[in-house]
Short mmCIF file of C-alpha atoms in Angstrom, two decimals:
data_model
loop_
_atom_site.label_atom_id
_atom_site.label_comp_id
_atom_site.label_asym_id
_atom_site.label_seq_id
_atom_site.Cartn_x
_atom_site.Cartn_y
_atom_site.Cartn_z
CA MET A 1 -24.13 -37.74 7.76
CA THR A 2 -23.22 -35.92 4.55
CA ARG A 3 -20.79 -33.08 5.00
CA THR A 4 -21.78 -29.93 3.13
CA THR A 5 -18.91 -27.98 1.58
CA ALA A 6 -18.67 -24.48 3.04
CA ARG A 7 -19.05 -21.76 0.43
CA ILE A 8 -18.93 -18.00 0.01
CA THR A 9 -22.55 -17.01 0.54
CA ALA A 10 -22.41 -13.21 0.29
CA VAL A 11 -20.13 -10.32 -0.61
CA ASP A 12 -21.08 -7.21 1.33
CA THR A 13 -19.64 -3.91 0.13
CA TYR A 14 -19.31 -0.59 1.95
CA ASP A 15 -18.39 2.96 0.92
CA ILE A 16 -16.41 4.16 3.95
CA ARG A 17 -15.11 7.74 4.05
CA PHE A 18 -13.32 9.83 6.65
CA PRO A 19 -13.33 13.67 6.60
CA THR A 20 -9.54 14.06 6.64
CA SER A 21 -9.60 17.00 4.21
CA ARG A 22 -10.93 19.26 6.96
CA GLU A 23 -7.59 19.19 8.78
CA LEU A 24 -5.57 18.95 5.53
CA ASP A 25 -4.32 15.51 6.57
CA GLY A 26 -2.94 13.79 3.48
CA SER A 27 -2.68 17.00 1.43
CA ASP A 28 -0.10 17.22 -1.33
CA ALA A 29 0.60 19.13 -4.53
CA MET A 30 -1.80 17.07 -6.66
CA ASN A 31 -4.39 16.16 -4.02
CA PRO A 32 -5.15 19.23 -1.90
CA ASP A 33 -8.35 17.97 -0.24
CA PRO A 34 -8.29 14.18 0.24
CA ASP A 35 -10.98 12.44 2.25
CA TYR A 36 -9.30 9.14 3.08
CA SER A 37 -11.69 6.39 2.06
CA ALA A 38 -12.00 2.63 1.71
CA ALA A 39 -14.08 0.70 -0.80
CA TYR A 40 -14.54 -2.21 1.58
CA LEU A 41 -15.83 -5.75 1.22
CA ILE A 42 -16.58 -8.70 3.47
CA LEU A 43 -16.64 -12.28 2.21
CA ARG A 44 -19.24 -14.11 4.26
CA THR A 45 -19.46 -17.90 4.37
CA ASP A 46 -21.67 -20.63 5.76
CA ALA A 47 -18.70 -22.34 7.43
CA PRO A 48 -19.33 -23.31 11.07
CA ASP A 49 -16.30 -21.31 12.22
CA GLY A 50 -17.99 -18.05 11.18
CA ILE A 51 -14.70 -16.63 9.88
CA GLU A 52 -15.01 -13.85 7.28
CA GLY A 53 -12.58 -12.42 4.77
CA HIS A 54 -12.12 -8.64 4.81
CA GLY A 55 -10.51 -6.54 2.11
CA PHE A 56 -10.53 -3.05 0.67
CA THR A 57 -8.93 -0.65 -1.71
CA PHE A 58 -8.03 2.93 -0.93
CA THR A 59 -9.41 6.09 -2.52
CA ILE A 60 -9.52 9.72 -1.42
CA GLY A 61 -13.26 10.39 -1.54
CA ARG A 62 -15.67 10.50 -4.47
CA GLY A 63 -13.75 7.77 -6.28
CA ASN A 64 -15.42 5.37 -3.88
CA ASP A 65 -18.66 5.71 -5.88
CA VAL A 66 -16.96 4.05 -8.82
CA GLN A 67 -14.76 1.70 -6.81
CA VAL A 68 -17.58 0.09 -4.84
CA ALA A 69 -19.51 -0.47 -8.08
CA ALA A 70 -16.44 -2.21 -9.53
CA ILE A 71 -16.21 -4.56 -6.55
CA ASP A 72 -19.92 -5.29 -6.87
CA ALA A 73 -19.32 -6.34 -10.49
CA LEU A 74 -17.05 -9.15 -9.25
CA LYS A 75 -19.66 -10.79 -7.03
CA PRO A 76 -20.65 -13.51 -9.53
CA HIS A 77 -17.07 -14.80 -9.43
CA LEU A 78 -17.07 -14.93 -5.63
CA ILE A 79 -20.44 -16.17 -4.43
CA GLY A 80 -20.69 -19.94 -4.36
CA ARG A 81 -16.94 -20.64 -4.28
CA SER A 82 -15.74 -23.42 -2.01
CA VAL A 83 -14.09 -21.92 1.06
CA ASP A 84 -11.61 -24.79 1.36
CA GLU A 85 -10.57 -24.57 -2.28
CA LEU A 86 -10.26 -20.79 -2.17
CA CYS A 87 -8.06 -20.84 0.92
CA ALA A 88 -5.92 -23.67 -0.42
CA ASP A 89 -5.20 -21.82 -3.65
CA PRO A 90 -6.07 -18.08 -3.64
CA GLY A 91 -4.29 -17.72 -6.97
CA THR A 92 -7.24 -19.37 -8.71
CA LEU A 93 -9.43 -16.41 -7.73
CA GLY A 94 -6.95 -13.87 -9.03
CA ARG A 95 -6.74 -15.65 -12.39
CA ALA A 96 -10.53 -15.92 -12.65
CA LEU A 97 -11.09 -12.24 -11.89
CA VAL A 98 -8.37 -11.01 -14.23
CA GLY A 99 -9.56 -13.44 -16.89
CA ASP A 100 -13.16 -12.20 -17.14
CA SER A 101 -12.84 -10.97 -20.71
CA GLN A 102 -15.65 -8.42 -20.62
CA LEU A 103 -14.33 -6.80 -17.44
CA ARG A 104 -10.72 -7.19 -18.56
CA TRP A 105 -11.52 -5.00 -21.57
CA LEU A 106 -11.73 -2.06 -19.15
CA GLY A 107 -8.05 -2.48 -18.34
CA PRO A 108 -6.47 -4.80 -18.92
CA GLU A 109 -5.02 -5.21 -15.45
CA LYS A 110 -5.12 -1.55 -14.52
CA GLY A 111 -7.38 1.11 -13.16
CA VAL A 112 -10.56 0.77 -11.15
CA MET A 113 -11.28 -2.84 -12.10
CA HIS A 114 -7.79 -3.99 -11.19
CA MET A 115 -8.00 -2.25 -7.82
CA ALA A 116 -11.35 -3.95 -7.24
CA ILE A 117 -9.76 -7.30 -8.08
CA GLY A 118 -6.99 -6.53 -5.59
CA ALA A 119 -9.55 -5.86 -2.87
CA ALA A 120 -11.32 -9.17 -3.51
CA VAL A 121 -8.08 -11.14 -3.73
CA ASN A 122 -6.79 -9.56 -0.53
CA ALA A 123 -10.04 -10.51 1.22
CA ALA A 124 -9.48 -14.10 0.12
CA TRP A 125 -5.97 -14.05 1.59
CA ASP A 126 -7.35 -12.56 4.81
CA LEU A 127 -9.83 -15.45 4.97
CA ALA A 128 -7.09 -18.01 4.26
CA ALA A 129 -4.75 -16.63 6.93
CA LYS A 130 -7.52 -16.44 9.53
CA ARG A 131 -8.54 -20.05 8.86
CA ALA A 132 -4.88 -21.08 9.14
CA GLY A 133 -4.62 -19.26 12.46
CA GLN A 134 -1.65 -17.18 11.29
CA PRO A 135 -0.90 -13.56 10.43
CA LEU A 136 -0.48 -13.31 6.68
CA TRP A 137 3.26 -12.56 6.80
CA LYS A 138 3.81 -15.81 8.71
CA LEU A 139 1.56 -17.81 6.37
CA LEU A 140 3.59 -16.58 3.40
CA ALA A 141 6.96 -17.03 5.10
CA ASP A 142 6.17 -20.63 6.08
CA ALA A 143 4.69 -21.57 2.70
CA GLU A 144 6.54 -23.95 0.40
CA PRO A 145 8.29 -22.08 -2.42
CA GLU A 146 6.59 -24.28 -4.99
CA TRP A 147 3.16 -23.29 -3.67
CA LEU A 148 4.05 -19.59 -3.67
CA VAL A 149 5.22 -19.82 -7.29
CA ARG A 150 1.86 -21.32 -8.25
CA GLN A 151 0.12 -18.25 -6.83
CA ILE A 152 1.86 -15.92 -9.29
CA ASP A 153 0.82 -15.01 -12.82
CA PHE A 154 4.02 -14.93 -14.89
CA ARG A 155 2.29 -13.74 -18.05
CA TYR A 156 4.10 -10.68 -19.47
CA ILE A 157 7.00 -10.93 -16.99
CA ALA A 158 8.49 -14.35 -17.81
CA ASP A 159 11.11 -12.74 -20.07
CA VAL A 160 12.61 -11.22 -16.92
CA LEU A 161 11.35 -13.45 -14.08
CA SER A 162 10.55 -17.06 -14.93
CA PRO A 163 8.92 -19.54 -12.54
CA ALA A 164 12.34 -21.18 -12.22
CA ASP A 165 13.88 -17.82 -11.26
CA ALA A 166 11.19 -17.26 -8.65
CA LEU A 167 11.63 -20.74 -7.22
CA HIS A 168 15.38 -20.20 -6.93
CA LEU A 169 14.91 -16.91 -5.08
CA LEU A 170 12.31 -18.34 -2.71
CA ARG A 171 14.35 -21.44 -1.94
CA GLY A 172 17.32 -19.23 -1.18
CA GLY A 173 15.11 -17.14 1.08
CA LYS A 174 14.49 -20.13 3.31
CA ASN A 175 18.13 -20.09 4.46
CA GLY A 176 18.27 -18.44 7.87
CA ALA A 177 14.55 -17.63 7.88
CA ALA A 178 13.99 -18.86 11.44
CA GLY A 179 16.65 -16.53 12.80
CA ARG A 180 15.26 -13.57 10.89
CA GLU A 181 11.77 -14.32 12.14
CA ALA A 182 13.06 -14.21 15.71
CA LYS A 183 14.73 -10.85 15.04
CA LEU A 184 11.56 -9.52 13.44
CA ARG A 185 9.47 -10.50 16.44
CA GLU A 186 11.99 -8.90 18.79
CA ARG A 187 12.82 -5.69 16.92
CA GLY A 188 10.14 -5.18 14.27
CA TYR A 189 10.55 -3.76 10.78
CA PRO A 190 11.93 -0.22 10.26
CA GLY A 191 9.50 2.52 9.29
CA TYR A 192 9.62 6.15 8.25
CA THR A 193 6.95 8.78 8.80
CA THR A 194 5.20 11.21 6.48
CA SER A 195 3.13 12.71 9.28
CA PRO A 196 5.17 15.96 9.52
CA GLY A 197 5.21 16.63 5.81
CA TRP A 198 1.70 17.24 4.48
CA LEU A 199 1.67 20.24 2.19
CA GLY A 200 -1.16 22.01 4.00
CA TYR A 201 0.60 22.05 7.38
CA SER A 202 2.16 25.23 8.75
CA ASP A 203 5.93 25.46 9.27
CA GLU A 204 5.30 25.40 13.02
CA LYS A 205 3.33 22.16 12.79
CA LEU A 206 5.94 20.66 10.45
CA THR A 207 8.72 21.50 12.92
CA ARG A 208 6.82 20.17 15.92
CA LEU A 209 5.94 16.90 14.21
CA ALA A 210 9.48 16.47 12.88
CA HIS A 211 10.87 16.82 16.41
CA GLU A 212 8.32 14.27 17.61
CA ALA A 213 9.27 11.85 14.83
CA VAL A 214 12.92 11.86 15.83
CA ALA A 215 11.96 11.44 19.50
CA ASP A 216 9.80 8.48 18.51
CA GLY A 217 12.79 6.71 16.94
CA PHE A 218 12.25 7.37 13.24
CA THR A 219 15.41 7.78 11.17
CA GLN A 220 13.60 9.10 8.09
CA ILE A 221 10.76 11.54 7.47
CA LYS A 222 9.10 12.66 4.23
CA LEU A 223 7.87 16.03 2.95
CA LYS A 224 5.40 16.72 0.17
CA VAL A 225 6.72 19.15 -2.45
CA GLY A 226 5.86 20.45 -5.88
CA ALA A 227 3.34 23.27 -5.54
CA ASP A 228 5.69 26.24 -5.09
CA LEU A 229 9.48 26.11 -5.17
CA ALA A 230 10.05 28.98 -2.73
CA ASP A 231 7.69 27.32 -0.25
CA ASP A 232 9.47 23.99 -0.69
CA VAL A 233 12.88 25.56 -0.04
CA ARG A 234 11.55 27.20 3.12
CA ARG A 235 9.88 23.99 4.35
CA MET A 236 12.94 21.86 3.59
CA ARG A 237 15.11 24.32 5.48
CA ALA A 238 12.77 24.11 8.47
CA ALA A 239 12.68 20.31 8.33
CA ARG A 240 16.46 19.95 8.09
CA ALA A 241 16.92 22.35 10.99
CA ALA A 242 14.43 20.32 13.04
CA VAL A 243 15.90 16.85 12.45
CA GLY A 244 19.60 17.61 12.01
CA PRO A 245 22.04 16.22 9.44
CA ASP A 246 21.75 12.51 10.26
CA ILE A 247 18.03 11.93 9.68
CA ARG A 248 17.00 11.14 6.11
CA ILE A 249 14.43 13.44 4.48
CA ALA A 250 12.61 12.03 1.47
CA ILE A 251 10.59 14.33 -0.78
CA ASP A 252 7.44 13.44 -2.72
CA ALA A 253 6.06 15.39 -5.70
CA ASN A 254 3.00 13.17 -6.26
CA GLN A 255 3.41 13.20 -10.07
CA ARG A 256 3.34 17.00 -10.30
CA TRP A 257 6.10 17.67 -12.82
CA ASN A 258 7.19 17.26 -16.40
CA VAL A 259 10.56 15.55 -16.75
CA GLY A 260 12.63 18.71 -17.20
CA GLU A 261 10.80 20.45 -14.39
CA ALA A 262 11.39 17.47 -12.10
CA ILE A 263 15.12 17.62 -12.72
CA GLU A 264 15.33 21.38 -12.17
CA TRP A 265 13.17 21.38 -9.02
CA THR A 266 14.90 18.37 -7.45
CA ARG A 267 18.32 19.90 -8.03
CA ALA A 268 17.11 23.13 -6.42
CA LEU A 269 16.27 21.18 -3.27
CA GLY A 270 19.53 19.26 -3.34
CA ALA A 271 21.17 21.65 -0.86
CA PHE A 272 19.06 20.07 1.88
CA ASP A 273 20.30 16.54 1.11
CA PRO A 274 17.01 14.83 0.16
CA TYR A 275 17.31 11.05 0.28
CA TRP A 276 14.89 10.33 -2.57
CA ILE A 277 12.51 12.13 -4.89
CA GLU A 278 9.24 10.20 -5.07
CA GLU A 279 6.80 10.22 -7.98
CA PRO A 280 8.56 13.07 -9.79
CA THR A 281 6.40 12.59 -12.91
CA SER A 282 3.67 10.35 -14.32
CA PRO A 283 3.86 6.82 -12.90
CA ASP A 284 3.43 5.49 -16.45
CA ASP A 285 6.48 7.34 -17.81
CA VAL A 286 9.19 4.71 -17.53
CA LEU A 287 11.72 6.52 -19.71
CA GLY A 288 10.96 9.83 -17.97
CA HIS A 289 11.88 8.30 -14.62
CA ALA A 290 15.07 6.93 -16.16
CA ALA A 291 16.00 10.38 -17.45
CA ILE A 292 15.34 11.98 -14.07
CA ARG A 293 17.44 9.32 -12.34
CA ARG A 294 20.37 9.94 -14.67
CA ALA A 295 20.14 13.67 -14.02
CA VAL A 296 19.78 13.76 -10.22
CA GLY A 297 21.55 10.58 -9.16
CA PRO A 298 23.41 9.09 -7.51
CA ASP A 299 23.19 11.68 -4.73
CA ILE A 300 19.39 11.77 -4.85
CA LYS A 301 17.54 8.50 -5.41
CA VAL A 302 14.39 8.12 -7.52
CA ALA A 303 11.42 6.26 -6.04
CA THR A 304 7.99 5.38 -7.37
CA GLY A 305 5.28 2.75 -7.20
CA GLU A 306 2.16 3.74 -5.30
CA HIS A 307 0.33 4.49 -8.56
CA VAL A 308 2.12 1.93 -10.73
CA GLN A 309 -0.72 -0.13 -12.05
CA ASN A 310 0.68 -3.64 -12.46
CA ARG A 311 3.69 -5.94 -12.47
CA ILE A 312 4.41 -5.16 -16.12
CA ILE A 313 5.16 -1.48 -15.53
CA PHE A 314 7.29 -2.41 -12.52
CA LYS A 315 9.18 -4.83 -14.75
CA GLN A 316 9.90 -2.04 -17.23
CA LEU A 317 10.97 0.44 -14.52
CA LEU A 318 13.50 -2.13 -13.35
CA GLN A 319 14.64 -3.08 -16.85
CA ALA A 320 15.19 0.57 -17.75
CA GLY A 321 17.18 1.33 -14.60
CA ALA A 322 14.58 4.00 -13.86
CA ILE A 323 14.29 3.70 -10.08
CA ASP A 324 16.51 3.27 -7.06
CA VAL A 325 13.60 2.49 -4.71
CA LEU A 326 10.51 0.44 -5.57
CA GLN A 327 7.33 1.31 -3.68
CA ILE A 328 4.68 -1.37 -3.66
CA ASP A 329 1.13 -0.58 -2.60
CA ALA A 330 -0.96 -3.32 -1.01
CA ALA A 331 -4.21 -2.09 -2.59
CA ARG A 332 -3.22 -0.68 -6.00
CA VAL A 333 -2.40 -3.83 -7.98
CA GLY A 334 -4.22 -7.17 -8.13
CA GLY A 335 -3.71 -8.19 -4.52
CA VAL A 336 -1.18 -10.35 -2.69
CA ASN A 337 -0.52 -12.56 -5.71
CA GLU A 338 0.66 -9.70 -7.90
CA ASN A 339 2.63 -8.09 -5.09
CA LEU A 340 4.50 -11.38 -4.66
CA ALA A 341 5.50 -11.11 -8.31
CA ILE A 342 6.65 -7.51 -7.82
CA LEU A 343 8.66 -8.38 -4.71
CA LEU A 344 10.37 -11.16 -6.66
CA LEU A 345 11.14 -8.80 -9.56
CA ALA A 346 12.71 -6.31 -7.14
CA ALA A 347 14.72 -9.08 -5.49
CA LYS A 348 16.06 -10.27 -8.83
CA PHE A 349 17.19 -6.74 -9.74
CA GLY A 350 18.54 -6.02 -6.25
CA VAL A 351 16.35 -2.93 -5.81
CA PRO A 352 15.10 -2.22 -2.27
CA VAL A 353 11.36 -2.14 -1.63
CA CYS A 354 10.04 0.70 0.55
CA PRO A 355 6.24 0.40 0.47
CA HIS A 356 3.71 3.18 0.21
CA ALA A 357 1.34 3.22 3.18
CA GLY A 358 -0.79 5.65 5.17
CA GLY A 359 -4.30 6.18 3.86
CA VAL A 360 -6.97 3.96 5.37
CA GLY A 361 -5.44 0.67 6.44
CA LEU A 362 -2.54 0.65 4.00
CA CYS A 363 -0.04 0.46 6.86
CA GLU A 364 -1.97 -2.48 8.30
CA LEU A 365 -1.79 -4.38 5.01
CA VAL A 366 1.62 -3.70 3.57
CA GLN A 367 3.58 -4.51 6.73
CA HIS A 368 2.79 -8.18 6.08
CA LEU A 369 4.35 -8.07 2.61
CA SER A 370 7.58 -6.42 3.77
CA MET A 371 7.89 -8.80 6.70
CA PHE A 372 7.52 -11.79 4.38
CA ASP A 373 10.14 -10.25 2.08
CA TYR A 374 12.59 -9.91 4.98
CA VAL A 375 12.01 -13.31 6.55
CA ALA A 376 11.69 -15.51 3.47
CA LEU A 377 12.91 -13.70 0.34
CA THR A 378 15.61 -11.02 0.47
CA GLY A 379 16.65 -11.54 4.09
CA THR A 380 17.54 -7.89 4.69
CA THR A 381 16.10 -4.59 5.89
CA GLU A 382 19.10 -2.55 4.71
CA ASN A 383 17.85 0.67 3.09
CA ARG A 384 14.32 -0.66 3.43
CA VAL A 385 11.59 1.14 5.36
CA ILE A 386 7.79 1.06 5.38
CA GLU A 387 5.97 4.36 5.24
CA TYR A 388 3.96 5.19 8.37
CA VAL A 389 1.25 7.79 8.81
CA ASP A 390 -0.52 8.18 12.14
CA HIS A 391 -4.06 8.27 10.74
CA LEU A 392 -7.16 6.14 11.34
CA HIS A 393 -5.52 3.04 12.84
CA GLU A 394 -8.05 3.04 15.67
CA HIS A 395 -10.73 1.85 13.24
CA PHE A 396 -9.08 -1.56 12.82
CA THR A 397 -9.35 -4.55 15.13
CA ASP A 398 -5.63 -5.34 14.65
CA PRO A 399 -4.04 -1.91 14.22
CA VAL A 400 -0.41 -1.23 13.47
CA VAL A 401 1.78 -0.99 16.57
CA MET A 402 4.91 1.15 16.28
CA ARG A 403 7.83 0.85 18.70
CA ALA A 404 10.99 2.97 18.43
CA GLY A 405 10.29 3.75 14.77
CA HIS A 406 9.64 0.09 13.90
CA TYR A 407 6.53 -1.83 12.87
CA THR A 408 5.82 -4.56 15.43
CA ALA A 409 5.14 -7.92 13.78
CA PRO A 410 1.39 -8.70 13.85
CA VAL A 411 0.39 -11.82 15.75
CA ALA A 412 -3.37 -11.92 15.12
CA PRO A 413 -4.50 -14.27 12.34
CA GLY A 414 -5.32 -12.62 9.01
CA PHE A 415 -4.25 -9.65 6.91
CA SER A 416 -5.01 -6.98 9.59
CA ALA A 417 -7.80 -5.73 7.30
CA THR A 418 -10.82 -6.04 9.61
CA MET A 419 -12.47 -2.76 10.61
CA HIS A 420 -14.57 -2.39 13.73
CA ALA A 421 -18.27 -2.78 13.00
CA GLU A 422 -18.86 0.50 14.84
CA SER A 423 -16.50 2.35 12.49
CA ILE A 424 -18.22 0.90 9.45
CA ALA A 425 -21.61 1.95 10.81
CA GLU A 426 -20.44 5.46 11.62
CA PHE A 427 -18.48 6.34 8.48
CA THR A 428 -20.34 4.53 5.71
CA TYR A 429 -21.27 7.18 3.14
CA PRO A 430 -23.79 8.78 2.95
CA GLY A 431 -26.02 7.09 5.51
CA GLY A 432 -23.59 6.36 8.35
CA ARG A 433 -24.01 8.21 11.61
CA PHE A 434 -21.23 10.73 10.98
CA TRP A 435 -22.24 11.61 7.42
CA ALA A 436 -25.97 11.73 8.16
CA ALA A 437 -25.34 14.15 11.03
CA ASP A 438 -22.95 16.16 8.88
CA LEU A 439 -25.52 16.50 6.10
CA ALA A 440 -28.20 17.50 8.61
CA ALA A 441 -25.88 20.18 10.03
CA GLN A 442 -25.19 21.57 6.55
CA ILE A 443 -28.92 21.75 5.84
CA THR A 444 -29.53 23.53 9.15
CA GLU A 445 -26.74 26.03 8.43
CA GLY A 446 -28.14 26.62 4.97
CA VAL A 447 -31.60 27.33 6.33
CA GLY A 448 -30.15 29.64 8.97
CA ALA A 449 -28.19 31.58 6.37
#
């Protein structure tokens, strides 16, 4: 009997949106009305095991129109690929997608196309981990350093991180990995919460949620700032009174300021002992971040990364001494492969990684990357925390589990990216059950008016 090679047979895409703006969940100085959304894809195969690869990138609403179209443009590179070859070497997919010259012209390696590539690459890693029967963090931690190095594109970063450098770091990370894995499984990975700090929340809600965060075991919270200085001073005073002197409070301006304004505003909030100022200015302004860091440090750290578009900008932020805290995002850059490069860059420079999360499924994804970093690369969680936001986890088949302010290590195979079919059916825009009913209600109200 001739064995037929299993292949990717379809790439199904979905525009999934949640109406979070109605409660001001996720609101900040630059994004006052976000509807947390996922441009979502499923890699379907004809393999007998029926395993699928799930991936997505995060937007905050109407951007999904463009993002889903970008993922659809990648389908010719995906359909027909050998499942075995893809899972054995996901890096080949990343290189093929980045290397499409006509699509690359739209970047290169940034913006909507690069986020679409990240979604597809992450779906491939989800498929690979599921077929291996391991959660992604474990698959990465157990992988041979030589294989991991082959997954990384060193173009444009080899002047700072060569393949030999990466191999040295990864081989060193194997020392003591088994003991760290045991600790991870027992204790989890430390998190911090942004749930109290959305800009649209009242002071009473902020205070209540800050008290709850401390009771839940978190040692750091985060507040959104940047719209009005007097409001920020009042909210920081309320937050510090709620959590006391020993809990860290990070602040996040979401790119609101010019450089001089960032320095002045951050200093004005310094009386409340903020731990870091996040995204104080444009994520592309490497030298601006460096200037802010010189002006407000060392007492207040500078953090950025959730909108940094690729490994090259991260390289420059590190080279320029522009950040104290590097914030990877699992769905912003070109997928797991590129985030491995960024983790290695941070490790070489000795800068702690504290990932951006929240959104739709970002907590579920990025925990795997930090756990790999702890077990098999840097070997430490000192001054390292993963952002946590208590939104929308119930829509995933393998949701984040928090215990005493720590992320519990996932045990289910895959990248924790799979959404419940019922959630997809309900919140697909505009024809899902929720949005169809919502539109019908708006029409009825309009007729009644």
